[in-house]
Amino acid sequence: MTEVPVALQFKDVSFAYPSLQILDGVTFHFHQGEFIALVGPNGSGKTTLLKLILGLEEAQRGTIQLMGGSVKAMRPTIGYVPQHATYDPSFPISVIEVVMMGLVDAKRRLKKQEIRAMAIEALKQVELEDLVNRPYSQLSGGQRRRVLVARALVARPTMLILDEPTANMDQESERRLYQTLKRLKGNTTILIVTHDTRFVSDLTDRVFCIDPIVEGSGGRTVV
């Protein structure tokens, strides 16, 4: 039986800010195609761990492998949905234009019609294709979050990372997001980062928990 390749591996990873140890000797991994929930209370180090995965910070000790390669080399294979996405509500940008921003690196090799078609396909995945030309500023908070999911999906990533995806999301948008993730599961590796254990559902294959820091322990751990 063929072994499923590892999607993400942390091996003895440590990271500290000048006055605070965040991670200390963290080792864990999960496989491609899995649906993973990373949970922990606010301030536990989830954001720092995300920055390490996305290459925004570098581990001071240990190694991180993404899809069998370095974080720097494999970063383009990740679709990322941030918890907060600031925007100017007075800026006249449409829903499809927001989604097409996810293909900014592909504009040199793709025709405009191809980029638009891929954006519409991504909007279909989140069930918002009927809002293609709607001003982004006119959407509800839940709809805007789903548009950001479409922006992350438009480049057809190998891994999708969502940071607190249901924060400030209405129940209908949350239901539709679950449906989208259910369709993606198995073909796309999905990592949900959240403090809300309600998001740990039947879709979840494994749960990793970042322990709160304990005085004298040296740092946080992932279990």
PDB file of C-alpha atoms in Angstrom:
ATOM      1  CA  MET A   1       0.000   0.000   0.000  1.00  0.00           C
ATOM      2  CA  THR A   2       1.427   3.399  -1.025  1.00  0.00           C
ATOM      3  CA  GLU A   3       2.145   5.700   1.906  1.00  0.00           C
ATOM      4  CA  VAL A   4       0.443   9.090   1.716  1.00  0.00           C
ATOM      5  CA  PRO A   5       3.065  11.878   1.427  1.00  0.00           C
ATOM      6  CA  VAL A   6       3.552  14.251   4.335  1.00  0.00           C
ATOM      7  CA  ALA A   7       2.040  17.697   3.782  1.00  0.00           C
ATOM      8  CA  LEU A   8       3.595  19.558   6.701  1.00  0.00           C
ATOM      9  CA  GLN A   9       6.323  18.528   9.143  1.00  0.00           C
ATOM     10  CA  PHE A  10       7.719  20.402  12.126  1.00  0.00           C
ATOM     11  CA  LYS A  11      10.788  18.742  13.614  1.00  0.00           C
ATOM     12  CA  ASP A  12      12.191  20.055  16.921  1.00  0.00           C
ATOM     13  CA  VAL A  13      11.090  23.603  16.026  1.00  0.00           C
ATOM     14  CA  SER A  14      11.705  26.438  18.469  1.00  0.00           C
ATOM     15  CA  PHE A  15      10.862  30.116  18.103  1.00  0.00           C
ATOM     16  CA  ALA A  16      11.065  33.054  20.476  1.00  0.00           C
ATOM     17  CA  TYR A  17      10.533  36.776  20.361  1.00  0.00           C
ATOM     18  CA  PRO A  18      13.102  38.873  22.271  1.00  0.00           C
ATOM     19  CA  SER A  19      11.207  38.655  25.558  1.00  0.00           C
ATOM     20  CA  LEU A  20       9.008  35.581  25.071  1.00  0.00           C
ATOM     21  CA  GLN A  21       9.527  31.929  24.129  1.00  0.00           C
ATOM     22  CA  ILE A  22       6.654  30.824  21.891  1.00  0.00           C
ATOM     23  CA  LEU A  23       7.519  27.315  20.635  1.00  0.00           C
ATOM     24  CA  ASP A  24      10.035  24.972  22.183  1.00  0.00           C
ATOM     25  CA  GLY A  25      11.095  21.739  20.480  1.00  0.00           C
ATOM     26  CA  VAL A  26       7.804  21.274  18.620  1.00  0.00           C
ATOM     27  CA  THR A  27       7.496  18.136  16.475  1.00  0.00           C
ATOM     28  CA  PHE A  28       4.381  17.102  14.549  1.00  0.00           C
ATOM     29  CA  HIS A  29       3.274  16.241  11.024  1.00  0.00           C
ATOM     30  CA  PHE A  30       0.185  15.516   8.952  1.00  0.00           C
ATOM     31  CA  HIS A  31      -0.399  14.052   5.503  1.00  0.00           C
ATOM     32  CA  GLN A  32      -1.637  15.358   2.189  1.00  0.00           C
ATOM     33  CA  GLY A  33      -5.405  15.253   1.799  1.00  0.00           C
ATOM     34  CA  GLU A  34      -6.097  15.380   5.533  1.00  0.00           C
ATOM     35  CA  PHE A  35      -8.445  17.829   7.234  1.00  0.00           C
ATOM     36  CA  ILE A  36      -6.618  19.190  10.276  1.00  0.00           C
ATOM     37  CA  ALA A  37      -7.794  21.459  13.085  1.00  0.00           C
ATOM     38  CA  LEU A  38      -5.172  23.370  15.050  1.00  0.00           C
ATOM     39  CA  VAL A  39      -6.777  24.627  18.236  1.00  0.00           C
ATOM     40  CA  GLY A  40      -5.624  26.638  21.219  1.00  0.00           C
ATOM     41  CA  PRO A  41      -6.683  29.622  23.295  1.00  0.00           C
ATOM     42  CA  ASN A  42      -6.006  33.184  22.220  1.00  0.00           C
ATOM     43  CA  GLY A  43      -2.366  34.052  22.805  1.00  0.00           C
ATOM     44  CA  SER A  44      -1.218  30.430  22.690  1.00  0.00           C
ATOM     45  CA  GLY A  45       1.035  30.854  19.645  1.00  0.00           C
ATOM     46  CA  LYS A  46      -1.249  29.889  16.767  1.00  0.00           C
ATOM     47  CA  THR A  47      -0.458  33.075  14.833  1.00  0.00           C
ATOM     48  CA  THR A  48       3.293  32.534  15.215  1.00  0.00           C
ATOM     49  CA  LEU A  49       2.959  28.965  13.995  1.00  0.00           C
ATOM     50  CA  LEU A  50       1.054  30.225  10.954  1.00  0.00           C
ATOM     51  CA  LYS A  51       3.785  32.772  10.230  1.00  0.00           C
ATOM     52  CA  LEU A  52       6.352  29.965  10.283  1.00  0.00           C
ATOM     53  CA  ILE A  53       4.303  27.896   7.827  1.00  0.00           C
ATOM     54  CA  LEU A  54       3.816  30.885   5.519  1.00  0.00           C
ATOM     55  CA  GLY A  55       7.479  31.865   5.654  1.00  0.00           C
ATOM     56  CA  LEU A  56       6.825  35.177   7.400  1.00  0.00           C
ATOM     57  CA  GLU A  57       9.075  34.104  10.281  1.00  0.00           C
ATOM     58  CA  GLU A  58      11.968  31.635  10.430  1.00  0.00           C
ATOM     59  CA  ALA A  59      12.482  28.967  13.075  1.00  0.00           C
ATOM     60  CA  GLN A  60      15.485  29.603  15.305  1.00  0.00           C
ATOM     61  CA  ARG A  61      15.974  25.879  15.734  1.00  0.00           C
ATOM     62  CA  GLY A  62      14.666  22.789  13.978  1.00  0.00           C
ATOM     63  CA  THR A  63      13.276  22.255  10.495  1.00  0.00           C
ATOM     64  CA  ILE A  64       9.972  22.815   8.716  1.00  0.00           C
ATOM     65  CA  GLN A  65       9.089  20.969   5.525  1.00  0.00           C
ATOM     66  CA  LEU A  66       6.111  21.797   3.344  1.00  0.00           C
ATOM     67  CA  MET A  67       5.016  19.292   0.708  1.00  0.00           C
ATOM     68  CA  GLY A  68       8.428  17.659   0.955  1.00  0.00           C
ATOM     69  CA  GLY A  69      10.319  20.885   0.249  1.00  0.00           C
ATOM     70  CA  SER A  70      11.341  24.075   1.981  1.00  0.00           C
ATOM     71  CA  VAL A  71       8.739  26.607   3.088  1.00  0.00           C
ATOM     72  CA  LYS A  72      10.191  29.209   0.707  1.00  0.00           C
ATOM     73  CA  ALA A  73      10.037  26.922  -2.320  1.00  0.00           C
ATOM     74  CA  MET A  74       6.585  25.495  -1.613  1.00  0.00           C
ATOM     75  CA  ARG A  75       4.805  28.625  -0.332  1.00  0.00           C
ATOM     76  CA  PRO A  76       3.064  29.161  -3.732  1.00  0.00           C
ATOM     77  CA  THR A  77       1.225  25.845  -3.242  1.00  0.00           C
ATOM     78  CA  ILE A  78      -0.670  27.270  -0.229  1.00  0.00           C
ATOM     79  CA  GLY A  79      -3.967  29.119  -0.355  1.00  0.00           C
ATOM     80  CA  TYR A  80      -4.378  31.298   2.736  1.00  0.00           C
ATOM     81  CA  VAL A  81      -7.533  32.859   4.176  1.00  0.00           C
ATOM     82  CA  PRO A  82      -6.644  35.402   6.876  1.00  0.00           C
ATOM     83  CA  GLN A  83      -8.779  36.088   9.927  1.00  0.00           C
ATOM     84  CA  HIS A  84      -8.841  39.805   9.185  1.00  0.00           C
ATOM     85  CA  ALA A  85      -8.585  41.370   5.738  1.00  0.00           C
ATOM     86  CA  THR A  86      -8.591  45.148   5.821  1.00  0.00           C
ATOM     87  CA  TYR A  87      -9.991  47.025   2.853  1.00  0.00           C
ATOM     88  CA  ASP A  88     -11.165  50.507   1.954  1.00  0.00           C
ATOM     89  CA  PRO A  89     -14.982  50.346   1.558  1.00  0.00           C
ATOM     90  CA  SER A  90     -14.849  53.385  -0.726  1.00  0.00           C
ATOM     91  CA  PHE A  91     -12.535  51.608  -3.186  1.00  0.00           C
ATOM     92  CA  PRO A  92     -14.595  50.464  -6.212  1.00  0.00           C
ATOM     93  CA  ILE A  93     -13.623  46.791  -6.499  1.00  0.00           C
ATOM     94  CA  SER A  94     -15.977  43.997  -7.520  1.00  0.00           C
ATOM     95  CA  VAL A  95     -16.245  40.478  -6.151  1.00  0.00           C
ATOM     96  CA  ILE A  96     -14.585  38.900  -9.181  1.00  0.00           C
ATOM     97  CA  GLU A  97     -11.734  41.415  -9.072  1.00  0.00           C
ATOM     98  CA  VAL A  98     -11.017  40.416  -5.463  1.00  0.00           C
ATOM     99  CA  VAL A  99     -10.897  36.745  -6.470  1.00  0.00           C
ATOM    100  CA  MET A 100      -8.645  37.440  -9.467  1.00  0.00           C
ATOM    101  CA  MET A 101      -6.124  38.984  -7.071  1.00  0.00           C
ATOM    102  CA  GLY A 102      -5.320  35.375  -6.122  1.00  0.00           C
ATOM    103  CA  LEU A 103      -3.856  34.922  -9.615  1.00  0.00           C
ATOM    104  CA  VAL A 104      -1.578  37.937  -9.609  1.00  0.00           C
ATOM    105  CA  ASP A 105       1.488  35.716 -10.073  1.00  0.00           C
ATOM    106  CA  ALA A 106      -0.104  33.967 -13.054  1.00  0.00           C
ATOM    107  CA  LYS A 107      -1.055  37.027 -15.093  1.00  0.00           C
ATOM    108  CA  ARG A 108       2.018  36.780 -17.325  1.00  0.00           C
ATOM    109  CA  ARG A 109       1.236  33.242 -18.451  1.00  0.00           C
ATOM    110  CA  LEU A 110      -2.569  33.320 -18.566  1.00  0.00           C
ATOM    111  CA  LYS A 111      -4.923  35.247 -20.813  1.00  0.00           C
ATOM    112  CA  LYS A 112      -7.442  37.605 -19.253  1.00  0.00           C
ATOM    113  CA  GLN A 113     -10.323  35.334 -20.292  1.00  0.00           C
ATOM    114  CA  GLU A 114      -8.635  32.358 -18.587  1.00  0.00           C
ATOM    115  CA  ILE A 115      -8.133  34.319 -15.369  1.00  0.00           C
ATOM    116  CA  ARG A 116     -11.783  35.395 -15.342  1.00  0.00           C
ATOM    117  CA  ALA A 117     -12.962  31.823 -16.002  1.00  0.00           C
ATOM    118  CA  MET A 118     -10.847  30.488 -13.139  1.00  0.00           C
ATOM    119  CA  ALA A 119     -12.207  33.196 -10.825  1.00  0.00           C
ATOM    120  CA  ILE A 120     -15.795  32.325 -11.712  1.00  0.00           C
ATOM    121  CA  GLU A 121     -15.054  28.646 -11.082  1.00  0.00           C
ATOM    122  CA  ALA A 122     -13.647  29.511  -7.643  1.00  0.00           C
ATOM    123  CA  LEU A 123     -16.768  31.537  -6.861  1.00  0.00           C
ATOM    124  CA  LYS A 124     -18.897  28.548  -7.828  1.00  0.00           C
ATOM    125  CA  GLN A 125     -17.009  26.485  -5.255  1.00  0.00           C
ATOM    126  CA  VAL A 126     -18.172  28.854  -2.510  1.00  0.00           C
ATOM    127  CA  GLU A 127     -21.640  29.313  -4.078  1.00  0.00           C
ATOM    128  CA  LEU A 128     -21.244  33.010  -4.850  1.00  0.00           C
ATOM    129  CA  GLU A 129     -21.105  32.954  -8.647  1.00  0.00           C
ATOM    130  CA  ASP A 130     -24.311  35.040  -8.801  1.00  0.00           C
ATOM    131  CA  LEU A 131     -22.445  37.938  -7.139  1.00  0.00           C
ATOM    132  CA  VAL A 132     -19.621  38.146  -9.695  1.00  0.00           C
ATOM    133  CA  ASN A 133     -20.056  41.840 -10.465  1.00  0.00           C
ATOM    134  CA  ARG A 134     -21.356  42.956  -7.056  1.00  0.00           C
ATOM    135  CA  PRO A 135     -19.227  45.599  -5.294  1.00  0.00           C
ATOM    136  CA  TYR A 136     -17.220  43.855  -2.576  1.00  0.00           C
ATOM    137  CA  SER A 137     -18.172  46.566  -0.082  1.00  0.00           C
ATOM    138  CA  GLN A 138     -21.877  45.663  -0.413  1.00  0.00           C
ATOM    139  CA  LEU A 139     -21.436  42.098   0.823  1.00  0.00           C
ATOM    140  CA  SER A 140     -22.167  40.847   4.312  1.00  0.00           C
ATOM    141  CA  GLY A 141     -19.273  39.844   6.548  1.00  0.00           C
ATOM    142  CA  GLY A 142     -19.928  36.161   5.883  1.00  0.00           C
ATOM    143  CA  GLN A 143     -20.065  36.702   2.127  1.00  0.00           C
ATOM    144  CA  ARG A 144     -16.793  38.627   2.177  1.00  0.00           C
ATOM    145  CA  ARG A 145     -15.134  35.765   4.042  1.00  0.00           C
ATOM    146  CA  ARG A 146     -16.345  33.290   1.416  1.00  0.00           C
ATOM    147  CA  VAL A 147     -15.012  35.567  -1.343  1.00  0.00           C
ATOM    148  CA  LEU A 148     -11.615  35.411   0.383  1.00  0.00           C
ATOM    149  CA  VAL A 149     -11.893  31.611   0.375  1.00  0.00           C
ATOM    150  CA  ALA A 150     -12.525  31.794  -3.380  1.00  0.00           C
ATOM    151  CA  ARG A 151      -9.475  34.055  -3.750  1.00  0.00           C
ATOM    152  CA  ALA A 152      -7.401  31.430  -1.931  1.00  0.00           C
ATOM    153  CA  LEU A 153      -8.808  28.617  -4.085  1.00  0.00           C
ATOM    154  CA  VAL A 154      -8.499  30.292  -7.486  1.00  0.00           C
ATOM    155  CA  ALA A 155      -4.849  29.260  -7.932  1.00  0.00           C
ATOM    156  CA  ARG A 156      -5.823  25.635  -7.149  1.00  0.00           C
ATOM    157  CA  PRO A 157      -3.573  25.231  -4.103  1.00  0.00           C
ATOM    158  CA  THR A 158      -2.368  21.928  -2.721  1.00  0.00           C
ATOM    159  CA  MET A 159      -3.029  23.131   0.827  1.00  0.00           C
ATOM    160  CA  LEU A 160      -5.694  25.517   2.102  1.00  0.00           C
ATOM    161  CA  ILE A 161      -5.107  27.294   5.425  1.00  0.00           C
ATOM    162  CA  LEU A 162      -7.950  29.150   7.112  1.00  0.00           C
ATOM    163  CA  ASP A 163      -7.359  31.331  10.173  1.00  0.00           C
ATOM    164  CA  GLU A 164     -10.462  31.539  12.417  1.00  0.00           C
ATOM    165  CA  PRO A 165     -12.718  31.027   9.374  1.00  0.00           C
ATOM    166  CA  THR A 166     -16.077  31.353  11.130  1.00  0.00           C
ATOM    167  CA  ALA A 167     -15.296  34.507  13.129  1.00  0.00           C
ATOM    168  CA  ASN A 168     -18.185  36.990  12.735  1.00  0.00           C
ATOM    169  CA  MET A 169     -19.830  34.700  10.180  1.00  0.00           C
ATOM    170  CA  ASP A 170     -23.598  34.234  10.032  1.00  0.00           C
ATOM    171  CA  GLN A 171     -25.038  30.719  10.273  1.00  0.00           C
ATOM    172  CA  GLU A 172     -25.919  30.432   6.582  1.00  0.00           C
ATOM    173  CA  SER A 173     -22.424  31.458   5.463  1.00  0.00           C
ATOM    174  CA  GLU A 174     -20.934  29.053   8.009  1.00  0.00           C
ATOM    175  CA  ARG A 175     -23.085  26.224   6.632  1.00  0.00           C
ATOM    176  CA  ARG A 176     -22.016  26.996   3.068  1.00  0.00           C
ATOM    177  CA  LEU A 177     -18.362  27.156   4.110  1.00  0.00           C
ATOM    178  CA  TYR A 178     -18.647  23.696   5.628  1.00  0.00           C
ATOM    179  CA  GLN A 179     -20.152  22.439   2.361  1.00  0.00           C
ATOM    180  CA  THR A 180     -17.245  23.891   0.388  1.00  0.00           C
ATOM    181  CA  LEU A 181     -14.658  22.307   2.696  1.00  0.00           C
ATOM    182  CA  LYS A 182     -16.471  18.967   2.520  1.00  0.00           C
ATOM    183  CA  ARG A 183     -16.189  19.004  -1.282  1.00  0.00           C
ATOM    184  CA  LEU A 184     -12.489  19.892  -1.101  1.00  0.00           C
ATOM    185  CA  LYS A 185     -11.598  17.278   1.506  1.00  0.00           C
ATOM    186  CA  GLY A 186      -9.384  14.500   0.211  1.00  0.00           C
ATOM    187  CA  ASN A 187      -8.131  16.422  -2.811  1.00  0.00           C
ATOM    188  CA  THR A 188      -6.859  19.462  -0.907  1.00  0.00           C
ATOM    189  CA  THR A 189      -5.038  19.403   2.406  1.00  0.00           C
ATOM    190  CA  ILE A 190      -7.009  21.649   4.773  1.00  0.00           C
ATOM    191  CA  LEU A 191      -5.667  23.274   7.928  1.00  0.00           C
ATOM    192  CA  ILE A 192      -8.105  25.168  10.141  1.00  0.00           C
ATOM    193  CA  VAL A 193      -6.597  27.366  12.864  1.00  0.00           C
ATOM    194  CA  THR A 194      -9.100  28.300  15.559  1.00  0.00           C
ATOM    195  CA  HIS A 195      -9.733  28.814  19.261  1.00  0.00           C
ATOM    196  CA  ASP A 196     -13.329  27.663  18.748  1.00  0.00           C
ATOM    197  CA  THR A 197     -13.580  23.907  19.296  1.00  0.00           C
ATOM    198  CA  ARG A 198     -17.076  23.978  17.768  1.00  0.00           C
ATOM    199  CA  PHE A 199     -15.359  24.018  14.403  1.00  0.00           C
ATOM    200  CA  VAL A 200     -13.888  20.583  15.102  1.00  0.00           C
ATOM    201  CA  SER A 201     -16.475  18.540  13.219  1.00  0.00           C
ATOM    202  CA  ASP A 202     -17.004  15.205  11.524  1.00  0.00           C
ATOM    203  CA  LEU A 203     -14.866  16.540   8.672  1.00  0.00           C
ATOM    204  CA  THR A 204     -11.796  16.678  10.917  1.00  0.00           C
ATOM    205  CA  ASP A 205      -9.275  13.856  10.584  1.00  0.00           C
ATOM    206  CA  ARG A 206      -6.976  15.004  13.376  1.00  0.00           C
ATOM    207  CA  VAL A 207      -6.802  17.751  15.979  1.00  0.00           C
ATOM    208  CA  PHE A 208      -3.579  19.393  17.144  1.00  0.00           C
ATOM    209  CA  CYS A 209      -3.699  21.497  20.295  1.00  0.00           C
ATOM    210  CA  ILE A 210      -1.236  24.216  21.262  1.00  0.00           C
ATOM    211  CA  ASP A 211      -0.921  24.073  25.034  1.00  0.00           C
ATOM    212  CA  PRO A 212      -1.081  27.352  26.921  1.00  0.00           C
ATOM    213  CA  ILE A 213       2.278  28.417  28.274  1.00  0.00           C
ATOM    214  CA  VAL A 214       3.083  27.104  31.735  1.00  0.00           C
ATOM    215  CA  GLU A 215       5.419  29.096  33.948  1.00  0.00           C
ATOM    216  CA  GLY A 216       8.831  27.450  33.984  1.00  0.00           C
ATOM    217  CA  SER A 217       8.046  25.121  31.067  1.00  0.00           C
ATOM    218  CA  GLY A 218      10.144  27.105  28.579  1.00  0.00           C
ATOM    219  CA  GLY A 219       7.493  27.407  25.882  1.00  0.00           C
ATOM    220  CA  ARG A 220       4.372  26.048  24.250  1.00  0.00           C
ATOM    221  CA  THR A 221       3.991  22.615  22.765  1.00  0.00           C
ATOM    222  CA  VAL A 222       1.775  21.086  20.095  1.00  0.00           C
ATOM    223  CA  VAL A 223       0.067  17.793  20.943  1.00  0.00           C
TER     224      VAL A 223
END
